[in-house]
PDB file of C-alpha atoms in Angstrom:
ATOM      1  CA  MET A  26     210.425-140.917  21.081  1.00 47.00           C
ATOM      2  CA  LYS A  27     213.839-142.580  21.119  1.00 50.00           C
ATOM      3  CA  ASN A  28     215.554-139.211  20.849  1.00 51.00           C
ATOM      4  CA  TYR A  29     213.462-137.880  23.734  1.00 45.00           C
ATOM      5  CA  LEU A  30     214.407-140.838  25.942  1.00 43.00           C
ATOM      6  CA  LEU A  31     218.075-140.434  25.038  1.00 43.00           C
ATOM      7  CA  ILE A  32     218.004-136.749  25.983  1.00 43.00           C
ATOM      8  CA  LEU A  33     216.198-137.579  29.217  1.00 41.00           C
ATOM      9  CA  TRP A  34     218.821-140.206  30.070  1.00 44.00           C
ATOM     10  CA  LEU A  35     221.685-137.818  29.352  1.00 43.00           C
ATOM     11  CA  VAL A  36     220.138-135.113  31.529  1.00 41.00           C
ATOM     12  CA  SER A  37     219.567-137.609  34.352  1.00 41.00           C
ATOM     13  CA  ALA A  38     223.103-138.970  34.111  1.00 41.00           C
ATOM     14  CA  THR A  39     224.519-135.457  34.265  1.00 44.00           C
ATOM     15  CA  CYS A  40     222.356-134.461  37.219  1.00 43.00           C
ATOM     16  CA  PHE A  41     223.191-137.532  39.242  1.00 47.00           C
ATOM     17  CA  ALA A  42     226.858-137.874  38.292  1.00 59.00           C
ATOM     18  CA  GLN A  43     228.957-138.630  41.337  1.00 79.00           C
ATOM     19  CA  LYS A  44     231.107-135.716  42.388  1.00 93.00           C
ATOM     20  CA  THR A  45     234.435-136.226  44.113  1.00 97.00           C
ATOM     21  CA  THR A  46     234.747-134.306  47.354  1.00 98.00           C
ATOM     22  CA  LEU A  47     238.040-132.712  48.290  1.00 98.00           C
ATOM     23  CA  TYR A  48     238.081-132.162  52.058  1.00 98.00           C
ATOM     24  CA  GLY A  49     240.539-129.824  53.725  1.00 98.00           C
ATOM     25  CA  ILE A  50     241.496-130.181  57.373  1.00 98.00           C
ATOM     26  CA  GLY A  51     243.875-127.716  58.969  1.00 98.00           C
ATOM     27  CA  ASP A  52     244.204-124.292  60.554  1.00 98.00           C
ATOM     28  CA  SER A  53     243.557-120.615  59.832  1.00 97.00           C
ATOM     29  CA  THR A  54     245.998-120.394  56.923  1.00 98.00           C
ATOM     30  CA  MET A  55     243.690-122.792  55.085  1.00 98.00           C
ATOM     31  CA  ALA A  56     240.269-121.978  56.569  1.00 98.00           C
ATOM     32  CA  ASN A  57     237.299-120.049  55.173  1.00 98.00           C
ATOM     33  CA  LYS A  58     236.906-116.594  56.737  1.00 97.00           C
ATOM     34  CA  GLN A  59     233.733-114.816  57.801  1.00 95.00           C
ATOM     35  CA  ASN A  60     232.446-111.850  55.796  1.00 95.00           C
ATOM     36  CA  PRO A  61     234.519-112.535  52.658  1.00 93.00           C
ATOM     37  CA  ASP A  62     232.914-109.556  50.933  1.00 95.00           C
ATOM     38  CA  ARG A  63     234.532-107.228  53.509  1.00 96.00           C
ATOM     39  CA  ASN A  64     237.237-109.230  55.256  1.00 97.00           C
ATOM     40  CA  PRO A  65     240.683-108.865  53.637  1.00 97.00           C
ATOM     41  CA  GLU A  66     241.868-112.166  55.201  1.00 98.00           C
ATOM     42  CA  PHE A  67     241.488-115.397  53.224  1.00 98.00           C
ATOM     43  CA  GLY A  68     242.559-118.999  53.696  1.00 98.00           C
ATOM     44  CA  TRP A  69     244.150-120.575  50.646  1.00 98.00           C
ATOM     45  CA  MET A  70     241.587-123.365  50.413  1.00 98.00           C
ATOM     46  CA  GLN A  71     238.840-120.751  50.497  1.00 98.00           C
ATOM     47  CA  VAL A  72     239.845-119.785  46.955  1.00 98.00           C
ATOM     48  CA  LEU A  73     240.636-123.290  45.625  1.00 98.00           C
ATOM     49  CA  GLN A  74     237.272-124.284  44.090  1.00 98.00           C
ATOM     50  CA  PRO A  75     237.580-122.115  40.935  1.00 98.00           C
ATOM     51  CA  PHE A  76     240.735-124.000  39.928  1.00 98.00           C
ATOM     52  CA  PHE A  77     238.725-127.228  39.456  1.00 98.00           C
ATOM     53  CA  LYS A  78     236.047-128.407  37.080  1.00 97.00           C
ATOM     54  CA  ASP A  79     232.532-129.040  38.379  1.00 96.00           C
ATOM     55  CA  ASN A  80     233.164-132.707  39.195  1.00 97.00           C
ATOM     56  CA  ILE A  81     235.311-131.697  42.193  1.00 98.00           C
ATOM     57  CA  LYS A  82     233.559-130.269  45.233  1.00 98.00           C
ATOM     58  CA  VAL A  83     235.863-128.510  47.727  1.00 98.00           C
ATOM     59  CA  GLU A  84     234.693-128.931  51.347  1.00 98.00           C
ATOM     60  CA  ASN A  85     236.949-126.776  53.488  1.00 98.00           C
ATOM     61  CA  LYS A  86     236.750-128.027  57.091  1.00 98.00           C
ATOM     62  CA  ALA A  87     239.886-126.228  58.298  1.00 98.00           C
ATOM     63  CA  VAL A  88     239.254-124.016  61.345  1.00 98.00           C
ATOM     64  CA  ASN A  89     241.114-121.046  62.779  1.00 97.00           C
ATOM     65  CA  GLY A  90     243.416-121.836  65.689  1.00 97.00           C
ATOM     66  CA  ARG A  91     243.327-125.615  65.470  1.00 98.00           C
ATOM     67  CA  SER A  92     246.206-128.046  65.837  1.00 98.00           C
ATOM     68  CA  THR A  93     246.080-131.752  65.055  1.00 98.00           C
ATOM     69  CA  LYS A  94     245.342-132.288  68.750  1.00 98.00           C
ATOM     70  CA  SER A  95     242.472-129.847  69.127  1.00 98.00           C
ATOM     71  CA  PHE A  96     241.001-130.806  65.741  1.00 98.00           C
ATOM     72  CA  ILE A  97     240.738-134.386  66.981  1.00 98.00           C
ATOM     73  CA  ASN A  98     239.672-133.587  70.544  1.00 98.00           C
ATOM     74  CA  GLU A  99     236.882-131.275  69.387  1.00 98.00           C
ATOM     75  CA  LYS A 100     235.514-134.141  67.244  1.00 98.00           C
ATOM     76  CA  ARG A 101     236.066-132.135  64.074  1.00 98.00           C
ATOM     77  CA  TRP A 102     237.945-135.028  62.491  1.00 98.00           C
ATOM     78  CA  ASP A 103     235.110-137.389  63.459  1.00 98.00           C
ATOM     79  CA  SER A 104     232.634-135.191  61.568  1.00 98.00           C
ATOM     80  CA  VAL A 105     234.775-135.409  58.428  1.00 98.00           C
ATOM     81  CA  TYR A 106     235.516-139.131  58.836  1.00 98.00           C
ATOM     82  CA  LYS A 107     231.798-139.977  58.974  1.00 98.00           C
ATOM     83  CA  LYS A 108     231.191-138.285  55.617  1.00 97.00           C
ATOM     84  CA  LEU A 109     234.132-139.724  53.709  1.00 98.00           C
ATOM     85  CA  GLN A 110     233.286-141.740  50.610  1.00 97.00           C
ATOM     86  CA  LYS A 111     235.466-143.963  48.483  1.00 97.00           C
ATOM     87  CA  GLY A 112     237.511-141.809  46.100  1.00 98.00           C
ATOM     88  CA  ASP A 113     237.271-138.609  48.142  1.00 98.00           C
ATOM     89  CA  TYR A 114     240.439-136.670  48.935  1.00 98.00           C
ATOM     90  CA  VAL A 115     241.620-135.310  52.293  1.00 98.00           C
ATOM     91  CA  PHE A 116     244.168-132.496  52.242  1.00 98.00           C
ATOM     92  CA  ILE A 117     245.921-132.319  55.640  1.00 98.00           C
ATOM     93  CA  GLU A 118     247.863-129.188  56.621  1.00 98.00           C
ATOM     94  CA  PHE A 119     248.691-128.506  60.274  1.00 98.00           C
ATOM     95  CA  GLY A 120     251.682-127.218  62.236  1.00 97.00           C
ATOM     96  CA  HIS A 121     251.191-123.556  63.110  1.00 97.00           C
ATOM     97  CA  ASN A 122     249.177-124.253  66.250  1.00 98.00           C
ATOM     98  CA  ASP A 123     250.843-127.558  67.098  1.00 98.00           C
ATOM     99  CA  GLU A 124     253.893-125.383  67.847  1.00 97.00           C
ATOM    100  CA  LYS A 125     252.151-123.405  70.638  1.00 97.00           C
ATOM    101  CA  ILE A 126     254.117-124.807  73.574  1.00 97.00           C
ATOM    102  CA  ASN A 127     252.315-122.631  76.131  1.00 97.00           C
ATOM    103  CA  ASP A 128     248.897-124.025  75.228  1.00 98.00           C
ATOM    104  CA  SER A 129     248.234-127.546  76.496  1.00 98.00           C
ATOM    105  CA  THR A 130     245.043-127.839  74.430  1.00 98.00           C
ATOM    106  CA  ARG A 131     246.962-127.409  71.168  1.00 98.00           C
ATOM    107  CA  PHE A 132     250.670-128.169  71.542  1.00 98.00           C
ATOM    108  CA  THR A 133     252.016-131.437  70.179  1.00 98.00           C
ATOM    109  CA  ASN A 134     255.548-132.785  70.250  1.00 98.00           C
ATOM    110  CA  PRO A 135     256.445-132.968  66.543  1.00 98.00           C
ATOM    111  CA  HIS A 136     258.149-136.358  66.920  1.00 98.00           C
ATOM    112  CA  THR A 137     255.386-138.053  68.926  1.00 98.00           C
ATOM    113  CA  SER A 138     251.847-136.659  69.144  1.00 98.00           C
ATOM    114  CA  TYR A 139     251.982-134.627  65.931  1.00 98.00           C
ATOM    115  CA  ARG A 140     253.417-137.553  63.998  1.00 98.00           C
ATOM    116  CA  TYR A 141     250.836-140.026  65.296  1.00 98.00           C
ATOM    117  CA  ASN A 142     247.960-137.628  64.713  1.00 98.00           C
ATOM    118  CA  LEU A 143     248.999-137.360  61.077  1.00 98.00           C
ATOM    119  CA  ILE A 144     249.184-141.160  60.884  1.00 98.00           C
ATOM    120  CA  LYS A 145     245.662-141.334  62.339  1.00 98.00           C
ATOM    121  CA  PHE A 146     244.326-139.008  59.615  1.00 98.00           C
ATOM    122  CA  VAL A 147     246.084-141.057  56.935  1.00 98.00           C
ATOM    123  CA  LYS A 148     244.989-144.493  58.148  1.00 98.00           C
ATOM    124  CA  GLU A 149     241.405-143.519  58.876  1.00 98.00           C
ATOM    125  CA  SER A 150     241.020-141.758  55.525  1.00 98.00           C
ATOM    126  CA  ARG A 151     242.181-144.923  53.810  1.00 98.00           C
ATOM    127  CA  GLU A 152     239.792-147.036  55.896  1.00 98.00           C
ATOM    128  CA  LYS A 153     236.963-145.221  54.118  1.00 98.00           C
ATOM    129  CA  GLY A 154     238.574-145.555  50.709  1.00 98.00           C
ATOM    130  CA  ALA A 155     239.532-141.872  50.655  1.00 98.00           C
ATOM    131  CA  ILE A 156     242.918-140.579  49.529  1.00 98.00           C
ATOM    132  CA  PRO A 157     244.979-138.525  52.002  1.00 98.00           C
ATOM    133  CA  VAL A 158     247.400-135.862  50.815  1.00 98.00           C
ATOM    134  CA  LEU A 159     249.866-134.364  53.303  1.00 98.00           C
ATOM    135  CA  LEU A 160     251.002-130.750  53.055  1.00 98.00           C
ATOM    136  CA  SER A 161     253.613-128.965  55.143  1.00 98.00           C
ATOM    137  CA  SER A 162     252.549-125.623  56.650  1.00 97.00           C
ATOM    138  CA  ILE A 163     252.891-122.409  54.715  1.00 98.00           C
ATOM    139  CA  ALA A 164     255.915-120.302  55.635  1.00 98.00           C
ATOM    140  CA  ARG A 165     255.596-117.189  57.752  1.00 97.00           C
ATOM    141  CA  ARG A 166     256.797-113.864  56.386  1.00 98.00           C
ATOM    142  CA  ASP A 167     259.696-113.571  58.829  1.00 97.00           C
ATOM    143  CA  PHE A 168     262.640-111.736  57.296  1.00 97.00           C
ATOM    144  CA  ASN A 169     265.511-110.804  59.603  1.00 96.00           C
ATOM    145  CA  GLU A 170     267.524-107.561  59.352  1.00 95.00           C
ATOM    146  CA  LYS A 171     269.779-109.200  56.734  1.00 94.00           C
ATOM    147  CA  GLY A 172     266.849-110.061  54.503  1.00 94.00           C
ATOM    148  CA  VAL A 173     267.047-113.771  55.349  1.00 96.00           C
ATOM    149  CA  LEU A 174     263.725-115.603  55.590  1.00 97.00           C
ATOM    150  CA  VAL A 175     263.776-117.340  58.982  1.00 96.00           C
ATOM    151  CA  PRO A 176     262.586-120.997  58.930  1.00 94.00           C
ATOM    152  CA  SER A 177     259.069-121.412  60.272  1.00 90.00           C
ATOM    153  CA  HIS A 178     258.168-125.032  61.024  1.00 95.00           C
ATOM    154  CA  VAL A 179     261.362-127.079  60.821  1.00 94.00           C
ATOM    155  CA  GLU A 180     260.556-130.166  62.926  1.00 97.00           C
ATOM    156  CA  TYR A 181     256.884-130.242  61.964  1.00 98.00           C
ATOM    157  CA  THR A 182     257.676-130.112  58.262  1.00 98.00           C
ATOM    158  CA  LEU A 183     260.267-132.855  58.728  1.00 98.00           C
ATOM    159  CA  GLU A 184     257.753-135.142  60.428  1.00 98.00           C
ATOM    160  CA  THR A 185     255.088-134.445  57.798  1.00 98.00           C
ATOM    161  CA  ARG A 186     257.577-135.439  55.124  1.00 98.00           C
ATOM    162  CA  LEU A 187     258.643-138.577  57.025  1.00 98.00           C
ATOM    163  CA  VAL A 188     255.056-139.733  57.537  1.00 98.00           C
ATOM    164  CA  ALA A 189     254.381-139.175  53.838  1.00 98.00           C
ATOM    165  CA  GLN A 190     257.433-141.254  52.913  1.00 98.00           C
ATOM    166  CA  GLU A 191     256.739-144.064  55.381  1.00 98.00           C
ATOM    167  CA  TYR A 192     253.050-144.402  54.502  1.00 98.00           C
ATOM    168  CA  LYS A 193     253.440-143.599  50.789  1.00 98.00           C
ATOM    169  CA  VAL A 194     251.163-140.569  50.945  1.00 98.00           C
ATOM    170  CA  PRO A 195     251.224-137.873  48.234  1.00 98.00           C
ATOM    171  CA  PHE A 196     253.106-134.928  49.732  1.00 98.00           C
ATOM    172  CA  ILE A 197     253.202-131.229  48.859  1.00 98.00           C
ATOM    173  CA  ASP A 198     256.017-129.354  50.571  1.00 98.00           C
ATOM    174  CA  LEU A 199     254.044-126.160  50.917  1.00 98.00           C
ATOM    175  CA  GLU A 200     256.562-124.622  53.303  1.00 98.00           C
ATOM    176  CA  TYR A 201     259.296-124.838  50.685  1.00 98.00           C
ATOM    177  CA  TYR A 202     257.213-123.414  47.856  1.00 98.00           C
ATOM    178  CA  THR A 203     255.771-120.620  49.978  1.00 98.00           C
ATOM    179  CA  GLU A 204     259.323-119.764  51.087  1.00 98.00           C
ATOM    180  CA  LEU A 205     260.148-119.335  47.403  1.00 98.00           C
ATOM    181  CA  MET A 206     257.045-117.179  47.033  1.00 98.00           C
ATOM    182  CA  GLU A 207     258.036-114.920  49.948  1.00 98.00           C
ATOM    183  CA  LEU A 208     261.587-114.611  48.610  1.00 97.00           C
ATOM    184  CA  LYS A 209     260.351-113.788  45.118  1.00 97.00           C
ATOM    185  CA  TYR A 210     258.338-110.876  46.521  1.00 97.00           C
ATOM    186  CA  GLY A 211     261.089-109.846  48.944  1.00 96.00           C
ATOM    187  CA  PRO A 212     261.030-108.332  52.451  1.00 96.00           C
ATOM    188  CA  GLU A 213     258.876-105.321  51.570  1.00 96.00           C
ATOM    189  CA  ARG A 214     256.580-106.352  48.726  1.00 97.00           C
ATOM    190  CA  SER A 215     255.730-109.668  50.449  1.00 98.00           C
ATOM    191  CA  LYS A 216     253.534-107.622  52.808  1.00 97.00           C
ATOM    192  CA  GLU A 217     250.999-107.692  49.950  1.00 97.00           C
ATOM    193  CA  LEU A 218     250.609-111.440  50.526  1.00 98.00           C
ATOM    194  CA  HIS A 219     249.634-110.895  54.146  1.00 98.00           C
ATOM    195  CA  LEU A 220     247.741-108.364  56.265  1.00 98.00           C
ATOM    196  CA  HIS A 221     249.607-105.081  56.605  1.00 97.00           C
ATOM    197  CA  PHE A 222     247.484-101.968  57.022  1.00 96.00           C
ATOM    198  CA  LYS A 223     247.825 -98.645  58.768  1.00 94.00           C
ATOM    199  CA  LYS A 224     244.942 -97.408  60.924  1.00 93.00           C
ATOM    200  CA  GLY A 225     242.189 -96.107  58.637  1.00 91.00           C
ATOM    201  CA  GLU A 226     243.623 -97.782  55.542  1.00 93.00           C
ATOM    202  CA  GLU A 227     241.366-100.825  55.704  1.00 93.00           C
ATOM    203  CA  PRO A 228     237.767-100.389  57.001  1.00 94.00           C
ATOM    204  CA  TYR A 229     237.663-103.927  58.404  1.00 94.00           C
ATOM    205  CA  TYR A 230     240.331-103.068  60.999  1.00 95.00           C
ATOM    206  CA  THR A 231     240.079-100.263  63.542  1.00 93.00           C
ATOM    207  CA  GLU A 232     243.792-100.272  64.409  1.00 94.00           C
ATOM    208  CA  ASP A 233     247.113-100.885  62.667  1.00 95.00           C
ATOM    209  CA  LYS A 234     247.464-104.432  61.368  1.00 96.00           C
ATOM    210  CA  ALA A 235     250.743-106.276  60.840  1.00 96.00           C
ATOM    211  CA  ASP A 236     250.103-109.999  60.421  1.00 96.00           C
ATOM    212  CA  ASP A 237     252.847-112.048  58.759  1.00 97.00           C
ATOM    213  CA  THR A 238     251.177-115.451  59.150  1.00 97.00           C
ATOM    214  CA  HIS A 239     247.733-115.068  57.607  1.00 98.00           C
ATOM    215  CA  LEU A 240     246.979-114.326  53.985  1.00 98.00           C
ATOM    216  CA  SER A 241     245.391-111.572  51.952  1.00 98.00           C
ATOM    217  CA  LYS A 242     243.238-112.626  49.012  1.00 98.00           C
ATOM    218  CA  LYS A 243     246.279-112.106  46.787  1.00 98.00           C
ATOM    219  CA  GLY A 244     248.409-114.307  49.056  1.00 98.00           C
ATOM    220  CA  ALA A 245     245.733-116.987  49.352  1.00 98.00           C
ATOM    221  CA  THR A 246     245.313-117.113  45.584  1.00 98.00           C
ATOM    222  CA  GLU A 247     249.081-117.404  45.095  1.00 98.00           C
ATOM    223  CA  VAL A 248     249.230-120.305  47.565  1.00 98.00           C
ATOM    224  CA  ALA A 249     246.240-122.022  45.932  1.00 98.00           C
ATOM    225  CA  GLN A 250     248.021-121.754  42.577  1.00 98.00           C
ATOM    226  CA  ILE A 251     251.122-123.334  44.140  1.00 98.00           C
ATOM    227  CA  VAL A 252     248.992-126.235  45.375  1.00 98.00           C
ATOM    228  CA  ILE A 253     247.483-126.715  41.917  1.00 98.00           C
ATOM    229  CA  ASN A 254     250.922-126.605  40.278  1.00 98.00           C
ATOM    230  CA  GLN A 255     252.217-129.234  42.699  1.00 98.00           C
ATOM    231  CA  ILE A 256     249.210-131.513  42.187  1.00 98.00           C
ATOM    232  CA  LYS A 257     250.087-131.542  38.481  1.00 98.00           C
ATOM    233  CA  LEU A 258     253.625-132.670  39.338  1.00 98.00           C
ATOM    234  CA  LEU A 259     252.716-135.438  41.793  1.00 97.00           C
ATOM    235  CA  GLU A 260     253.833-138.825  40.478  1.00 95.00           C
ATOM    236  CA  ASP A 261     251.125-140.835  42.186  1.00 95.00           C
ATOM    237  CA  SER A 262     248.246-142.525  40.387  1.00 96.00           C
ATOM    238  CA  SER A 263     245.957-141.935  43.366  1.00 97.00           C
ATOM    239  CA  VAL A 264     245.685-138.227  42.487  1.00 98.00           C
ATOM    240  CA  SER A 265     244.826-138.828  38.817  1.00 97.00           C
ATOM    241  CA  VAL A 266     241.218-137.689  39.274  1.00 97.00           C
ATOM    242  CA  LEU A 267     242.396-134.391  40.761  1.00 97.00           C
ATOM    243  CA  LYS A 268     244.935-133.890  37.975  1.00 97.00           C
ATOM    244  CA  LYS A 269     242.327-134.476  35.264  1.00 97.00           C
ATOM    245  CA  SER A 270     239.887-132.153  37.000  1.00 98.00           C
ATOM    246  CA  ILE A 271     242.110-129.066  37.023  1.00 98.00           C
ATOM    247  CA  LYS A 272     240.817-126.432  34.620  1.00 97.00           C
TER     248      LYS A 272
END
């Protein structure tokens, strides 16, 4: 009887063990894509779950086309904020759409609105006992005729880094490490990381495709691996649960 009760207790404890949720907020480079069985485009957080043990639950709330401004104004941040529990993580990666100066619904000045939106995410995550992690945007595949990779998000990456320093937030400089990734592959082979197809080559697209911002499954998986590698290197006790939960 005692053995039966012990087994029952162990099963119950396992079933009801508290999972830690890792939320992602950001744009299309991070977001889940429709029709993943057919669609060659993937966000890097879409492929992050398999890198973690079962005690981490990845909730990817990133959405195509969003900036910090539109993510807040559309109440998408509110929907995440309401769910946050003590010990959860919030990965924050914006910039691509904050740069769109011809779109008043998305553009943010990197030194004012963008900065203060990041601070809002950080402070409000901490209000709920959650742990924010700031990430700079992934680099674009933008090689010039000399084979130089042109910088993608200079001022936005700077402000992300400054907010992380000022508010003592764990920071992953994803732009830097994805620059290294693009350079490792080089001007031609780096197309494999993105979406480059001739008409008829990929059934999902009816015309030629040459997208140097968004990721193929290969590219998304490479970026996810970069994120995992950088989590391991973070010298911040607040990410210890994540570190221990990496497979």
